[in-house]
Coordinates of C-alpha atoms and ligand atoms in Angstrom, one line a residue:
M1 CA -56.0 -19.1 -62.3
N2 CA -53.2 -19.1 -64.9
I3 CA -49.7 -20.3 -64.0
K4 CA -48.1 -16.8 -63.6
D5 CA -51.0 -15.7 -61.2
S6 CA -50.4 -18.9 -59.2
W7 CA -46.7 -18.0 -58.9
L8 CA -47.5 -14.5 -58.0
K9 CA -49.7 -15.8 -55.2
S10 CA -47.1 -18.2 -53.9
G11 CA -44.2 -15.8 -54.3
F12 CA -41.9 -18.2 -56.1
V13 CA -42.0 -20.2 -59.3
N14 CA -44.2 -23.0 -58.1
E15 CA -43.3 -25.6 -60.7
P16 CA -41.9 -29.1 -59.9
V17 CA -38.5 -29.7 -61.5
P18 CA -38.8 -32.8 -63.7
T19 CA -36.8 -35.7 -62.2
D20 CA -34.7 -36.1 -65.3
V21 CA -33.3 -32.6 -64.9
D22 CA -29.8 -32.4 -63.3
I23 CA -30.5 -29.2 -61.4
K24 CA -26.9 -28.4 -60.5
K25 CA -25.7 -28.8 -64.2
E26 CA -28.7 -26.8 -65.4
I27 CA -28.0 -24.0 -63.0
V28 CA -24.4 -23.8 -64.2
R29 CA -25.5 -23.9 -67.9
L30 CA -28.2 -21.2 -67.4
K31 CA -25.9 -19.0 -65.4
K32 CA -23.4 -18.9 -68.3
E33 CA -26.1 -18.5 -71.0
K34 CA -27.7 -15.6 -69.1
N35 CA -24.6 -14.0 -67.7
A36 CA -26.0 -14.5 -64.2
V37 CA -24.1 -14.6 -60.9
I38 CA -25.3 -16.4 -57.7
M39 CA -24.6 -14.6 -54.4
A40 CA -25.5 -16.5 -51.2
H41 CA -25.6 -15.5 -47.6
F42 CA -23.9 -17.7 -45.0
Y43 CA -27.3 -18.7 -43.7
Q44 CA -28.4 -20.4 -46.9
T45 CA -28.6 -24.2 -47.2
N46 CA -25.4 -26.1 -47.8
D47 CA -26.3 -27.0 -51.4
I48 CA -27.0 -23.3 -52.3
Q49 CA -23.7 -22.2 -50.6
D50 CA -21.9 -24.8 -52.6
I51 CA -23.2 -23.8 -56.0
A52 CA -22.9 -20.0 -55.4
D53 CA -20.3 -17.9 -57.1
F54 CA -19.9 -15.9 -53.9
V55 CA -20.8 -16.7 -50.3
G56 CA -20.6 -13.9 -47.8
D57 CA -22.1 -11.7 -45.1
S58 CA -24.5 -8.7 -45.6
L59 CA -21.6 -6.3 -46.3
A60 CA -19.8 -8.5 -48.7
L61 CA -23.0 -9.2 -50.6
A62 CA -23.6 -5.5 -51.0
Q63 CA -20.1 -4.9 -52.1
Q64 CA -20.3 -7.7 -54.7
A65 CA -23.7 -6.5 -56.0
K66 CA -22.3 -3.1 -56.6
Q67 CA -19.2 -4.3 -58.5
T68 CA -20.5 -7.3 -60.5
D69 CA -20.7 -7.1 -64.3
A70 CA -23.3 -9.9 -64.5
D71 CA -26.7 -9.0 -66.1
I72 CA -28.6 -11.0 -63.5
I73 CA -27.9 -11.3 -59.8
I74 CA -29.5 -14.2 -58.0
L75 CA -29.5 -13.1 -54.4
A76 CA -29.9 -16.3 -52.3
G77 CA -30.8 -14.6 -49.1
V78 CA -33.7 -12.6 -47.7
H79 CA -35.8 -9.9 -49.3
F80 CA -33.9 -6.9 -47.9
M81 CA -30.6 -8.3 -49.3
G82 CA -32.2 -8.4 -52.7
E83 CA -33.4 -4.9 -52.3
T84 CA -30.0 -3.7 -51.3
A85 CA -28.5 -5.3 -54.4
K86 CA -31.2 -3.7 -56.6
I87 CA -30.7 -0.3 -55.0
L88 CA -26.9 -0.5 -55.7
S89 CA -27.3 -2.0 -59.2
P90 CA -30.7 -0.8 -60.6
E91 CA -29.8 -1.6 -64.2
K92 CA -29.5 -5.3 -63.3
K93 CA -32.2 -7.9 -62.8
V94 CA -32.1 -9.1 -59.1
L95 CA -33.8 -12.3 -58.4
V96 CA -34.6 -13.8 -54.9
P97 CA -35.7 -17.5 -55.2
D98 CA -38.6 -17.1 -52.8
L99 CA -40.1 -13.6 -52.2
N100 CA -41.5 -14.9 -48.9
A101 CA -38.0 -14.9 -47.5
G102 CA -38.5 -11.9 -45.2
C103 CA -36.9 -10.9 -42.0
S104 CA -38.4 -10.5 -38.5
L105 CA -35.9 -7.8 -37.7
A106 CA -36.8 -5.7 -40.8
D107 CA -40.5 -6.3 -39.9
S108 CA -39.9 -4.9 -36.5
C109 CA -39.4 -1.5 -38.0
P110 CA -42.4 -0.2 -40.0
P111 CA -41.6 2.9 -42.0
D112 CA -44.4 5.2 -40.7
A113 CA -43.5 4.5 -37.0
F114 CA -39.8 4.9 -37.8
K115 CA -40.5 8.2 -39.6
T116 CA -42.2 9.5 -36.4
F117 CA -39.3 8.3 -34.3
V118 CA -36.9 10.1 -36.6
D119 CA -39.0 13.3 -36.5
Q120 CA -39.0 13.2 -32.7
H121 CA -35.2 13.4 -32.8
P122 CA -34.6 16.2 -35.4
D123 CA -31.0 16.9 -34.5
H124 CA -29.9 13.2 -34.6
T125 CA -27.9 11.4 -37.2
V126 CA -29.9 8.3 -38.3
L127 CA -27.9 5.1 -38.4
T128 CA -29.7 2.0 -39.5
Y129 CA -28.7 -1.7 -39.7
V130 CA -28.9 -3.1 -43.2
N131 CA -31.7 -5.5 -42.1
T132 CA -34.4 -3.0 -43.0
T133 CA -36.7 -2.2 -46.0
A134 CA -35.7 0.2 -48.7
K135 CA -38.1 2.8 -47.2
I136 CA -36.3 2.7 -43.9
K137 CA -32.9 3.1 -45.7
A138 CA -34.4 6.1 -47.6
L139 CA -35.0 7.7 -44.1
S140 CA -31.4 7.1 -43.0
D141 CA -28.1 9.0 -43.0
I142 CA -25.8 5.9 -43.0
V143 CA -26.5 2.2 -43.2
V144 CA -24.3 -0.2 -41.3
T145 CA -23.8 -4.0 -41.1
S146 CA -22.5 -5.9 -38.2
T147 CA -19.1 -6.0 -39.9
N148 CA -18.7 -2.2 -40.1
A149 CA -21.1 -0.9 -37.4
K150 CA -18.3 0.0 -34.9
V151 CA -16.1 1.6 -37.6
V152 CA -19.1 3.7 -38.8
V153 CA -20.0 4.9 -35.3
D154 CA -16.4 5.7 -34.5
S155 CA -16.1 7.7 -37.7
L156 CA -18.7 10.2 -36.3
P157 CA -17.7 13.1 -34.0
K158 CA -17.8 12.1 -30.3
D159 CA -20.6 14.6 -29.5
E160 CA -22.8 13.7 -32.5
K161 CA -26.3 12.7 -31.4
I162 CA -27.3 9.4 -33.0
I163 CA -30.4 7.3 -33.3
F164 CA -29.9 3.6 -34.2
G165 CA -32.3 1.0 -35.4
P166 CA -33.8 -1.4 -35.7
D167 CA -31.8 -4.0 -33.6
R168 CA -31.8 -3.1 -29.9
N169 CA -29.2 -5.8 -29.1
L170 CA -26.7 -4.6 -31.7
G171 CA -27.5 -1.0 -30.6
N172 CA -26.8 -1.8 -26.9
Y173 CA -23.7 -3.7 -27.8
L174 CA -22.4 -0.8 -29.9
N175 CA -23.1 1.7 -27.1
S176 CA -21.1 -0.5 -24.8
I177 CA -18.1 -0.9 -27.0
T178 CA -18.0 2.7 -28.4
G179 CA -19.0 4.6 -25.2
R180 CA -21.9 6.3 -27.1
D181 CA -25.4 6.8 -25.9
M182 CA -27.3 6.2 -29.1
V183 CA -31.1 6.4 -28.9
L184 CA -32.3 2.9 -29.8
W185 CA -35.3 1.6 -31.8
D186 CA -36.8 -1.4 -30.0
G187 CA -36.5 -4.1 -32.7
A188 CA -35.0 -7.6 -32.7
C189 CA -34.3 -10.8 -34.7
H190 CA -36.4 -13.7 -33.4
V191 CA -33.6 -16.2 -34.3
H192 CA -30.8 -14.5 -32.4
E193 CA -33.0 -13.6 -29.4
K194 CA -34.0 -17.3 -28.9
F195 CA -30.7 -18.7 -27.9
S196 CA -30.8 -20.2 -24.4
V197 CA -28.1 -18.9 -22.0
E198 CA -28.8 -21.8 -19.6
K199 CA -28.3 -24.4 -22.3
I200 CA -25.1 -22.7 -23.5
V201 CA -23.8 -22.7 -20.0
E202 CA -24.5 -26.4 -19.7
L203 CA -22.8 -27.0 -23.1
K204 CA -19.8 -25.0 -21.8
Q205 CA -19.6 -27.3 -18.7
E206 CA -19.7 -30.4 -21.0
H207 CA -17.1 -28.9 -23.3
P208 CA -14.9 -26.6 -21.1
D209 CA -12.4 -26.2 -24.0
A210 CA -15.0 -24.8 -26.4
L211 CA -15.2 -21.1 -27.2
V212 CA -18.6 -19.4 -27.5
L213 CA -18.9 -17.4 -30.7
A214 CA -21.9 -15.0 -30.8
H215 CA -23.5 -12.6 -33.3
P216 CA -24.2 -9.2 -31.8
E217 CA -28.0 -9.6 -32.6
C218 CA -28.0 -12.0 -29.5
K219 CA -29.3 -10.7 -26.2
K220 CA -26.8 -9.1 -23.7
P221 CA -26.5 -12.0 -21.2
L222 CA -25.3 -14.2 -24.0
L223 CA -22.9 -11.5 -25.4
L224 CA -21.5 -11.2 -21.9
L225 CA -20.6 -14.9 -21.7
A226 CA -19.4 -15.1 -25.3
D227 CA -15.6 -15.5 -25.9
F228 CA -15.9 -13.6 -29.2
V229 CA -18.7 -11.4 -30.6
G230 CA -18.9 -10.5 -34.3
S231 CA -20.6 -10.5 -37.7
T232 CA -21.0 -13.8 -39.5
A233 CA -17.8 -13.1 -41.5
A234 CA -15.9 -12.2 -38.3
L235 CA -17.1 -15.3 -36.5
L236 CA -15.9 -17.4 -39.5
K237 CA -12.5 -15.6 -39.5
H238 CA -12.1 -16.1 -35.8
S239 CA -12.9 -19.8 -36.0
I240 CA -10.1 -20.2 -38.5
S241 CA -7.5 -18.0 -36.8
S242 CA -8.1 -19.2 -33.2
D243 CA -6.0 -21.9 -31.6
A244 CA -9.1 -23.4 -30.1
T245 CA -10.5 -26.5 -31.8
K246 CA -14.0 -26.5 -30.4
F247 CA -16.7 -23.8 -30.8
I248 CA -20.3 -23.2 -29.6
V249 CA -21.8 -21.2 -32.4
A250 CA -24.6 -18.7 -31.4
T251 CA -25.9 -17.5 -34.8
E252 CA -27.9 -19.1 -37.5
S253 CA -26.5 -22.6 -38.1
G254 CA -25.9 -22.1 -41.9
I255 CA -22.5 -20.5 -41.1
I256 CA -21.2 -23.8 -39.7
H257 CA -21.0 -25.2 -43.2
Q258 CA -18.3 -22.7 -44.1
M259 CA -16.6 -23.1 -40.7
K260 CA -16.3 -26.9 -41.2
K261 CA -15.1 -26.4 -44.8
E262 CA -12.4 -24.0 -43.6
S263 CA -11.4 -26.1 -40.5
P264 CA -12.4 -29.7 -41.1
D265 CA -10.5 -30.9 -38.0
K266 CA -12.3 -28.5 -35.6
T267 CA -15.6 -29.2 -33.9
F268 CA -18.6 -26.8 -34.2
I269 CA -21.6 -27.1 -31.9
P270 CA -24.7 -25.1 -32.8
A271 CA -26.0 -23.2 -29.8
P272 CA -29.5 -24.4 -28.9
P273 CA -32.6 -22.2 -28.7
N274 CA -34.7 -22.1 -25.5
D275 CA -38.0 -23.2 -26.8
S276 CA -37.5 -26.5 -28.5
T277 CA -35.7 -29.7 -28.4
C278 CA -33.9 -29.1 -31.7
A279 CA -30.1 -28.6 -31.5
C280 CA -29.7 -25.5 -33.6
N281 CA -31.4 -22.3 -34.5
D282 CA -32.4 -21.9 -38.1
C283 CA -33.9 -18.8 -39.8
E284 CA -37.0 -20.1 -41.4
Y285 CA -37.0 -17.1 -43.8
M286 CA -33.4 -17.9 -45.1
K287 CA -34.3 -21.6 -45.4
L288 CA -37.3 -20.8 -47.7
N289 CA -34.9 -20.7 -50.6
S290 CA -34.1 -24.1 -52.1
L291 CA -32.0 -25.3 -55.0
E292 CA -35.2 -26.0 -56.9
K293 CA -36.6 -22.5 -56.4
L294 CA -33.2 -21.1 -57.4
Y295 CA -33.2 -23.1 -60.6
N296 CA -36.7 -22.0 -61.5
A297 CA -35.9 -18.4 -60.7
L298 CA -32.9 -18.5 -63.1
K299 CA -34.9 -20.3 -65.7
Y300 CA -37.9 -18.0 -65.7
E301 CA -36.1 -14.8 -64.4
W302 CA -38.7 -14.4 -61.7
P303 CA -39.4 -13.3 -59.0
S304 CA -37.4 -10.1 -59.4
I305 CA -37.0 -7.3 -56.9
D306 CA -38.4 -3.9 -57.7
V307 CA -37.5 -0.7 -55.9
P308 CA -39.4 2.5 -56.9
E309 CA -36.9 5.0 -58.2
S310 CA -38.1 7.7 -55.8
I311 CA -37.2 5.5 -52.9
R312 CA -34.0 4.1 -54.5
I313 CA -32.4 7.6 -55.0
D314 CA -32.8 8.3 -51.2
A315 CA -31.9 4.8 -50.2
V316 CA -28.7 4.5 -52.2
K317 CA -27.0 7.5 -50.4
P318 CA -26.7 6.0 -46.9
I319 CA -25.6 2.7 -48.4
D320 CA -22.9 4.4 -50.5
R321 CA -21.7 6.2 -47.4
M322 CA -21.4 2.9 -45.6
L323 CA -19.5 1.4 -48.5
D324 CA -17.1 4.4 -48.6
I325 CA -16.4 4.2 -44.9
S326 CA -15.9 0.5 -45.2
K327 CA -13.5 0.9 -48.1
K328 CA -11.4 3.4 -46.2
A329 CA -11.3 1.0 -43.3
K330 CA -10.3 -1.8 -45.7
L331 CA -13.4 -3.9 -44.8
Ligands
13P1 P1 -24.4 -10.4 -41.2 O1 -24.4 -11.2 -42.4 O2 -24.1 -9.0 -41.4 O3 -23.5 -11.0 -40.1 O4 -25.8 -10.4 -40.6 C1 -26.5 -11.5 -40.1 C2 -27.9 -11.5 -40.3 O5 -28.7 -11.6 -39.5 C3 -28.4 -11.5 -41.7 O6 -29.7 -11.6 -41.6
SF4_2 FE1 -33.7 -11.6 -40.3 FE2 -32.9 -12.8 -38.1 FE3 -33.3 -14.2 -40.3 FE4 -31.2 -12.6 -40.2 S1 -31.6 -14.4 -39.0 S2 -32.7 -12.8 -41.9 S3 -32.0 -10.9 -38.9 S4 -34.9 -13.1 -39.1

């Protein structure tokens, strides 16, 4: 097997970085030479967040991908984030350091089954969470992220019939805060569903002054006991603006890196999952990316994300609608 075939098989540039290479320096040099930009999601490892030109949530990454004048976007996140960037900036090369960085929530919504679901609700507007494949976006009327989902739902007439997918927890949460009765697809994220309410209640007893911050992909009992519910960007913002000095954080633990950077004197406790002895919940897909894979991706300009034009032209419309509504709402 030649070297490119072996990379194709592994989904990333499977080449050890020589020990005499200063990876961080080389990334900075290659970025400049190739007019590349590194955009990282809050769930990436600390070293990737620190070398990135931009760190943000799903909405901010899409906004940045649309407006950048770089020739190459390294999207340090999961596959659907790379696809979203490619859909918005088709003329640019979009690289994701490890193509195996998928998403259990996106996987919980296969296009054929979702198409049947859409066809069964012909008079409904189709809202989909950004954590989906390009094919699902192409079947949608408007895409949302957790930062703008409420604003997008509120922008629709009160009597509009809506189907929402794929996240049932975010869907239920949106129904409860908007008074809608959206028909929900039954999907979920395995990372956010795993948090243990019992262990969080115990932590709360140990730290009565701590506020519980939760992402809306978490299950309802956890959202009910949370002091604040919001997207990763909203949780970060709340940890900065709140007078509280201690927080139990119920989302992927990568966000704690930015929280600590912004508020070095505050304490952040990762919420534990229910099925292990570990003290935090990591997304194994997000954590597939590493600085070495990112360096190799930049060096070899591979693996790149490809979206067939026939899908892209349908997928870009609902994303653009989301970006327009977000802009008007100053998000
Ligand atoms: P946000 O970045 O929109 O908060 O979403 C979190 C998430 O689960 C990304 O996979
Ligand atoms: Fe997908 Fe969940 Fe990982 Fe986010 S945390 S990328 S929703 S599997």
